[in-house]
Amino acid sequence: MSKTTVTRHLPDSITRAEIDGTLRSDRLWLHVGLFLSVLLMALPLLLAFVISLQSRGVITSVSQLSFDRAFENYRAVLIDYNMGRYMFNSFVMSIVIVVGKLAISLLAALAIVYYRFPFKNFMFMVILLTLMLPVPVRIVPLFELVAGLGWANTFLALTIPYLASATTVFLLRQHFLSIPVSLVEQAKLDGIGPIKFLVYVLIPMSKGMIAGVCVIMFIYAWNQYLWPLIIIDSQEMQVSQVGIRLLQGVVETGDIAWPIVMAGSIVTLIPPLLVLVLFRRPLLETFGVQQK
Amino acid sequence: MTTITLENVTKRFEDVTAVESIDLEVEDGEFLVVVGPSGCGKSTTLRMLAGLESVSEGRIYIGGRDVTGLDPKDRNVSMVFQNYALYPHMTAERNMTFGMKSAGSFSDDEIERRVSEAAETLGIGDLLARKPAELSGGERQRVALGRALVRDPEVFLMDEPLSNLDAKLRVQMRAELAKLHGELETTTVYVTHDQTEAMTLGDRVVVMNDGEIQQVDTAQYLYDYPNNQFVAGFIGEPAMNMVGVEVEGTDGETVVSHPGFRIRLPETDELRRFDAGRAVLGVRPEDLSIVETDGDGADTFVATVTVTEPLGDSLLLYCEVEGDELQVQSAPRSAIEPGDPVTLTVDRDRLHLFDRETRAAVYHSDGTRARTPEVTATAETDD
């Protein structure tokens, strides 16, 4: 009896070890591959970070690396070159856009999902069609309109044109549709009005979704470049993406001060990065499979 | 005093008529069950009562008050949904109080008192702090009932509330619902597709099909004296056997004749009035029985067993007789096997005849008058 068990087990354990062995070497190559591709993707950022710590933009050998001016570069970019102000502007602009967009989109989605009104589907299609007309496409008429209103160089110009969002309306609509109809009917029986239903039922039930959408909206708003470049010409009102471009005007010893530009790029990168890290879970949920 | 009256209520969805001019009276404190196959209009009727669907034609009165055009919140009704409709992000207690707090007509003390009362009645006192995801199906059902209870409505409306529960729990909750109604005596309209639920729960049962009421009666009466073929086939499990026959009157004796059998019918006024001709004979599986001897041959006939279904408490036989199939409920633990011939007889007091064209009942053999329903059965002939 025992003999048979031994003979039966022995080859098993050998094959197990063999399998483990092949798995391990497979894994090794997998990890090497993954590491290389991550390195490749991160290289520009790493370079930018390293350069932002240097005193000169052009480095020809590793021996030239020095980190004496690391702190000084960042101080200069934030204070002397106004990057702090630009970032503050960007931040205010992004927050206003996120809050405003969310408020309008929530109401629009509420109307589209729970109200009966004429040409409802047509209206929804019209909202979706605005996806084909992003700000860059309508930038000339938009400029005329906003300049005509006297909003140039104000926060109004930076935020109002961004408030309508077909993407957000669409995502919220899809989410609301996944909420069982009987909840709405229960609310009707209880005499709960639409706004109360939105605040106490829909928003709490869509928390994850809304957080995810906010992350997308924040990063989108933060990364705006073309429109602020055109409508804002006062340094006080400028945003950080344009600020990076302005940094390229800083000339040291006849050359663009790359360490300063890179330091500006790195600090501009930090807020969206923080938002992404903090809200990565709801963001994944937003794009993942919706659970009913 | 809360009665419900539906007068000529019709509901049309564009070109589809879901409910066709229904007249119905629900008495004060009655437990009325509406039963029918899916798509028969029973849920639509309930939703019209709740105010969740508008009424195309006709009027609805609750407690004598015309509520036809009123918003759901103004009708003083509570509804329990099939999927419970609990708010997933709120605790059981908040689920129960949310609507009341919104209504604003209850003081906080009143709300608290009612919630603890309802929780005690339903045995969910220790579940109040939990969210729906942390509750089992039966517990969720209780919370949903509790939410309906706390508002102390004039009418309870229940839309298949037990359908999402497993079979055992369903039976248990069914008994609890009956007990609860006994205590509260609130007028209740209960919709289900399950005829067992309908029969066990309802003071009266409304059978619906194709948007029309087929019959309204107590469960036993529905079972014993169905108005038409639809009710006869829908109520009762296993379903009533329906066989096309010729009715022949030969001096003082009426006989139904089928290629496989001849059965004498007890004489009634109706039978005398019924012109001899083609009809449908209805006989329930338990009213057919196996006889050991051929006897005198009168009212007995031979059939061949095709399938046997042991049900534990009985043995269901599928028998074939001259091209027609009959289901026979017989004693369990018998040695009958498919292919065996059996001699069958019928309980002559429990026979029904239906008109071939209108499908309406024309004769019940124990002498009870077949009610000629105003709403005649649909003229489909799929027998």
Short mmCIF file of C-alpha atoms in Angstrom, two decimals, chain A:
data_model
loop_
_atom_site.label_atom_id
_atom_site.label_comp_id
_atom_site.label_asym_id
_atom_site.label_seq_id
_atom_site.Cartn_x
_atom_site.Cartn_y
_atom_site.Cartn_z
CA MET A 1 0.00 0.00 0.00
CA SER A 2 2.57 2.51 1.20
CA LYS A 3 4.87 1.60 -1.63
CA THR A 4 2.30 2.42 -4.22
CA THR A 5 1.54 5.72 -2.59
CA VAL A 6 5.20 6.63 -2.60
CA THR A 7 5.70 5.73 -6.21
CA ARG A 8 2.57 7.61 -7.07
CA HIS A 9 3.58 10.72 -5.18
CA LEU A 10 7.19 10.90 -6.23
CA PRO A 11 6.75 11.73 -9.90
CA ASP A 12 4.02 14.14 -8.87
CA SER A 13 6.32 16.17 -6.68
CA ILE A 14 9.00 16.21 -9.34
CA THR A 15 6.63 17.52 -11.94
CA ARG A 16 5.33 20.05 -9.46
CA ALA A 17 8.86 21.32 -8.93
CA GLU A 18 9.46 21.39 -12.64
CA ILE A 19 6.29 23.31 -13.19
CA ASP A 20 7.22 25.75 -10.44
CA GLY A 21 10.63 26.14 -12.02
CA THR A 22 9.29 26.95 -15.45
CA LEU A 23 6.72 29.24 -13.90
CA ARG A 24 9.41 31.07 -12.00
CA SER A 25 11.56 31.66 -15.05
CA ASP A 26 8.45 32.68 -17.00
CA ARG A 27 7.59 35.11 -14.27
CA LEU A 28 11.12 36.50 -14.27
CA TRP A 29 10.98 37.37 -17.95
CA LEU A 30 7.50 38.74 -17.49
CA HIS A 31 8.75 41.05 -14.79
CA VAL A 32 11.78 42.12 -16.75
CA GLY A 33 9.47 42.95 -19.65
CA LEU A 34 7.07 44.84 -17.45
CA PHE A 35 9.88 46.76 -15.76
CA LEU A 36 11.36 47.80 -19.08
CA SER A 37 8.04 49.04 -20.43
CA VAL A 38 7.32 50.96 -17.23
CA LEU A 39 10.78 52.48 -17.39
CA LEU A 40 10.22 53.46 -21.01
CA MET A 41 6.93 55.15 -20.15
CA ALA A 42 8.37 56.90 -17.10
CA LEU A 43 11.60 58.02 -18.73
CA PRO A 44 10.46 61.48 -19.87
CA LEU A 45 9.10 62.18 -16.40
CA LEU A 46 12.25 60.92 -14.71
CA LEU A 47 14.39 63.06 -17.01
CA ALA A 48 12.21 66.08 -16.34
CA PHE A 49 12.53 65.48 -12.63
CA VAL A 50 16.31 65.07 -12.76
CA ILE A 51 16.76 68.13 -14.96
CA SER A 52 14.55 70.19 -12.65
CA LEU A 53 17.11 69.61 -9.91
CA GLN A 54 20.11 70.80 -11.97
CA SER A 55 21.65 74.18 -12.50
CA ARG A 56 21.98 73.79 -16.26
CA GLY A 57 19.59 72.31 -18.76
CA VAL A 58 22.06 70.45 -20.92
CA ILE A 59 23.84 67.54 -19.36
CA THR A 60 26.29 65.48 -21.31
CA SER A 61 27.54 63.07 -18.68
CA VAL A 62 26.48 61.67 -15.36
CA SER A 63 29.50 63.29 -13.67
CA GLN A 64 27.97 66.69 -14.37
CA LEU A 65 24.96 65.96 -12.14
CA SER A 66 24.75 68.22 -9.14
CA PHE A 67 21.86 68.86 -6.86
CA ASP A 68 23.00 72.15 -5.29
CA ARG A 69 20.25 74.18 -6.86
CA ALA A 70 17.43 71.69 -6.43
CA PHE A 71 15.58 73.66 -3.77
CA GLU A 72 16.45 77.00 -5.33
CA ASN A 73 14.93 75.96 -8.68
CA TYR A 74 11.60 75.10 -7.14
CA ARG A 75 11.53 78.22 -4.96
CA ALA A 76 12.30 80.37 -7.98
CA VAL A 77 9.69 78.79 -10.18
CA LEU A 78 6.95 79.05 -7.58
CA ILE A 79 7.69 82.57 -6.35
CA ASP A 80 9.92 84.51 -8.74
CA TYR A 81 8.35 83.16 -11.87
CA ASN A 82 4.76 83.29 -10.56
CA MET A 83 4.05 79.56 -10.93
CA GLY A 84 2.41 79.60 -7.48
CA ARG A 85 -0.11 82.16 -8.66
CA TYR A 86 -0.78 80.26 -11.89
CA MET A 87 -1.37 77.09 -9.98
CA PHE A 88 -3.75 78.83 -7.61
CA ASN A 89 -5.70 80.10 -10.64
CA SER A 90 -5.74 76.65 -12.17
CA PHE A 91 -6.95 75.19 -8.93
CA VAL A 92 -9.81 77.66 -8.50
CA MET A 93 -10.76 77.20 -12.15
CA SER A 94 -10.75 73.41 -11.85
CA ILE A 95 -12.78 73.34 -8.64
CA VAL A 96 -15.41 75.73 -10.02
CA ILE A 97 -15.65 73.71 -13.23
CA VAL A 98 -15.98 70.41 -11.34
CA VAL A 99 -18.67 71.70 -9.00
CA GLY A 100 -20.58 73.57 -11.69
CA LYS A 101 -20.39 70.75 -14.20
CA LEU A 102 -21.52 68.24 -11.64
CA ALA A 103 -24.48 70.35 -10.50
CA ILE A 104 -25.70 70.96 -14.05
CA SER A 105 -25.10 67.39 -15.19
CA LEU A 106 -26.90 65.91 -12.17
CA LEU A 107 -29.97 68.01 -12.88
CA ALA A 108 -29.81 67.23 -16.59
CA ALA A 109 -29.49 63.49 -15.96
CA LEU A 110 -32.32 63.64 -13.42
CA ALA A 111 -34.55 65.30 -15.99
CA ILE A 112 -33.58 62.92 -18.78
CA VAL A 113 -34.07 59.77 -16.73
CA TYR A 114 -37.04 60.57 -14.50
CA TYR A 115 -39.13 63.17 -16.32
CA ARG A 116 -41.40 62.83 -19.27
CA PHE A 117 -41.11 65.76 -21.62
CA PRO A 118 -41.56 66.22 -25.34
CA PHE A 119 -38.62 65.28 -27.58
CA LYS A 120 -36.76 63.76 -24.65
CA ASN A 121 -34.65 61.40 -26.72
CA PHE A 122 -34.02 64.11 -29.28
CA MET A 123 -32.80 66.43 -26.51
CA PHE A 124 -30.50 63.74 -25.24
CA MET A 125 -29.11 63.22 -28.73
CA VAL A 126 -28.50 66.97 -29.00
CA ILE A 127 -26.58 66.86 -25.72
CA LEU A 128 -24.52 63.94 -27.02
CA LEU A 129 -23.89 65.79 -30.28
CA THR A 130 -22.09 68.53 -28.36
CA LEU A 131 -19.33 65.96 -27.88
CA MET A 132 -18.48 66.70 -31.50
CA LEU A 133 -17.99 70.38 -30.71
CA PRO A 134 -15.30 70.69 -28.02
CA VAL A 135 -13.88 74.08 -27.07
CA PRO A 136 -11.06 74.10 -29.66
CA VAL A 137 -13.59 73.66 -32.49
CA ARG A 138 -15.74 76.61 -31.47
CA ILE A 139 -12.89 78.73 -30.17
CA VAL A 140 -13.35 81.68 -32.56
CA PRO A 141 -17.09 82.29 -31.95
CA LEU A 142 -16.56 81.54 -28.28
CA PHE A 143 -13.82 84.16 -28.12
CA GLU A 144 -16.08 86.75 -29.77
CA LEU A 145 -18.91 85.93 -27.39
CA VAL A 146 -16.85 85.98 -24.22
CA ALA A 147 -14.90 89.08 -25.24
CA GLY A 148 -18.19 90.75 -26.16
CA LEU A 149 -19.53 90.02 -22.70
CA GLY A 150 -16.46 91.72 -21.26
CA TRP A 151 -15.35 88.60 -19.50
CA ALA A 152 -11.82 88.52 -20.88
CA ASN A 153 -9.23 88.12 -18.13
CA THR A 154 -11.78 86.96 -15.56
CA PHE A 155 -12.60 83.68 -13.87
CA LEU A 156 -15.94 83.76 -15.68
CA ALA A 157 -14.12 83.30 -18.96
CA LEU A 158 -12.09 80.45 -17.50
CA THR A 159 -15.04 78.52 -16.10
CA ILE A 160 -18.43 79.24 -17.72
CA PRO A 161 -17.58 77.87 -21.19
CA TYR A 162 -16.69 74.53 -19.60
CA LEU A 163 -19.78 74.01 -17.47
CA ALA A 164 -21.84 71.92 -19.88
CA SER A 165 -20.58 68.36 -20.16
CA ALA A 166 -22.18 65.74 -22.37
CA THR A 167 -19.83 63.06 -21.03
CA THR A 168 -20.88 63.64 -17.44
CA VAL A 169 -24.57 63.77 -18.35
CA PHE A 170 -24.19 60.55 -20.27
CA LEU A 171 -22.31 58.71 -17.51
CA LEU A 172 -24.77 59.84 -14.84
CA ARG A 173 -27.73 58.95 -17.03
CA GLN A 174 -26.41 55.44 -17.53
CA HIS A 175 -25.89 55.09 -13.80
CA PHE A 176 -29.34 56.42 -12.90
CA LEU A 177 -30.88 53.99 -15.38
CA SER A 178 -29.28 51.12 -13.46
CA ILE A 179 -31.10 52.16 -10.27
CA PRO A 180 -34.32 50.11 -9.89
CA VAL A 181 -37.48 51.97 -10.92
CA SER A 182 -39.27 50.75 -7.81
CA LEU A 183 -37.09 53.07 -5.68
CA VAL A 184 -38.48 56.04 -7.59
CA GLU A 185 -41.99 54.68 -7.24
CA GLN A 186 -41.52 54.19 -3.52
CA ALA A 187 -40.38 57.81 -3.32
CA LYS A 188 -43.47 58.90 -5.23
CA LEU A 189 -45.69 57.03 -2.79
CA ASP A 190 -43.87 58.68 0.09
CA GLY A 191 -44.28 62.09 -1.49
CA ILE A 192 -40.54 62.69 -1.82
CA GLY A 193 -39.95 65.47 -4.32
CA PRO A 194 -37.42 65.26 -7.15
CA ILE A 195 -34.73 67.42 -5.52
CA LYS A 196 -35.03 65.55 -2.25
CA PHE A 197 -34.84 62.28 -4.16
CA LEU A 198 -31.72 63.54 -5.93
CA VAL A 199 -30.02 64.64 -2.72
CA TYR A 200 -31.01 61.82 -0.39
CA VAL A 201 -31.26 58.87 -2.73
CA LEU A 202 -29.60 59.34 -6.12
CA ILE A 203 -26.43 61.13 -4.99
CA PRO A 204 -25.67 58.78 -2.07
CA MET A 205 -26.34 55.82 -4.35
CA SER A 206 -24.00 57.28 -7.00
CA LYS A 207 -21.16 58.37 -4.70
CA GLY A 208 -18.50 56.21 -6.31
CA MET A 209 -19.62 57.16 -9.78
CA ILE A 210 -19.67 60.86 -8.96
CA ALA A 211 -16.21 60.74 -7.37
CA GLY A 212 -14.86 59.05 -10.49
CA VAL A 213 -16.46 61.60 -12.78
CA CYS A 214 -15.04 64.41 -10.61
CA VAL A 215 -11.51 63.06 -11.06
CA ILE A 216 -11.92 63.03 -14.82
CA MET A 217 -13.39 66.53 -14.80
CA PHE A 218 -10.69 67.89 -12.51
CA ILE A 219 -7.84 66.57 -14.63
CA TYR A 220 -9.54 67.77 -17.80
CA ALA A 221 -9.99 71.26 -16.35
CA TRP A 222 -6.48 71.36 -14.95
CA ASN A 223 -4.98 70.47 -18.32
CA GLN A 224 -6.72 73.25 -20.27
CA TYR A 225 -4.21 75.21 -22.29
CA LEU A 226 -5.54 76.63 -25.55
CA TRP A 227 -8.56 78.53 -24.27
CA PRO A 228 -6.79 80.23 -21.32
CA LEU A 229 -3.91 81.10 -23.64
CA ILE A 230 -6.31 82.98 -25.90
CA ILE A 231 -8.76 84.60 -23.52
CA ILE A 232 -6.34 85.52 -20.68
CA ASP A 233 -3.57 88.00 -21.30
CA SER A 234 -2.95 89.25 -17.80
CA GLN A 235 -0.21 87.42 -15.92
CA GLU A 236 -2.27 87.58 -12.73
CA MET A 237 -5.10 85.49 -14.20
CA GLN A 238 -3.04 82.96 -16.13
CA VAL A 239 -3.23 79.21 -15.45
CA SER A 240 -0.38 76.80 -14.88
CA GLN A 241 -0.39 75.00 -18.23
CA VAL A 242 0.14 78.33 -19.99
CA GLY A 243 2.52 79.20 -17.17
CA ILE A 244 4.86 76.41 -18.25
CA ARG A 245 4.89 77.90 -21.72
CA LEU A 246 5.67 81.32 -20.23
CA LEU A 247 8.61 79.80 -18.35
CA GLN A 248 10.21 79.03 -21.68
CA GLY A 249 10.70 82.75 -22.05
CA VAL A 250 13.15 82.67 -19.15
CA VAL A 251 16.54 82.84 -20.71
CA GLU A 252 19.76 82.15 -18.92
CA THR A 253 23.12 82.58 -20.62
CA GLY A 254 21.39 82.74 -23.99
CA ASP A 255 19.63 79.45 -23.58
CA ILE A 256 16.17 78.37 -22.36
CA ALA A 257 16.37 77.70 -18.61
CA TRP A 258 15.34 74.08 -18.85
CA PRO A 259 15.71 73.31 -15.12
CA ILE A 260 13.17 76.06 -14.40
CA VAL A 261 10.78 74.82 -17.10
CA MET A 262 11.06 71.27 -15.83
CA ALA A 263 10.54 72.33 -12.22
CA GLY A 264 7.40 74.16 -13.37
CA SER A 265 6.20 71.05 -15.20
CA ILE A 266 6.78 68.86 -12.18
CA VAL A 267 4.86 71.09 -9.76
CA THR A 268 2.01 71.37 -12.27
CA LEU A 269 1.88 67.62 -12.37
CA ILE A 270 1.46 67.17 -8.64
CA PRO A 271 -2.20 68.19 -8.04
CA PRO A 272 -3.77 65.89 -10.69
CA LEU A 273 -1.42 63.13 -9.55
CA LEU A 274 -2.62 63.53 -5.97
CA VAL A 275 -6.24 63.51 -7.09
CA LEU A 276 -5.63 60.35 -9.10
CA VAL A 277 -3.92 58.60 -6.21
CA LEU A 278 -6.62 59.59 -3.72
CA PHE A 279 -9.59 58.72 -5.92
CA ARG A 280 -8.24 55.79 -7.92
CA ARG A 281 -10.85 53.39 -6.54
CA PRO A 282 -14.02 55.28 -7.49
CA LEU A 283 -12.36 56.14 -10.80
CA LEU A 284 -11.89 52.46 -11.60
CA GLU A 285 -15.46 51.82 -10.53
CA THR A 286 -16.68 54.48 -12.94
CA PHE A 287 -15.08 52.73 -15.87
CA GLY A 288 -15.61 49.23 -14.57
CA VAL A 289 -18.71 47.10 -14.73
CA GLN A 290 -21.60 48.77 -12.97
CA GLN A 291 -23.04 46.69 -10.19
CA LYS A 292 -26.75 46.93 -9.79
#
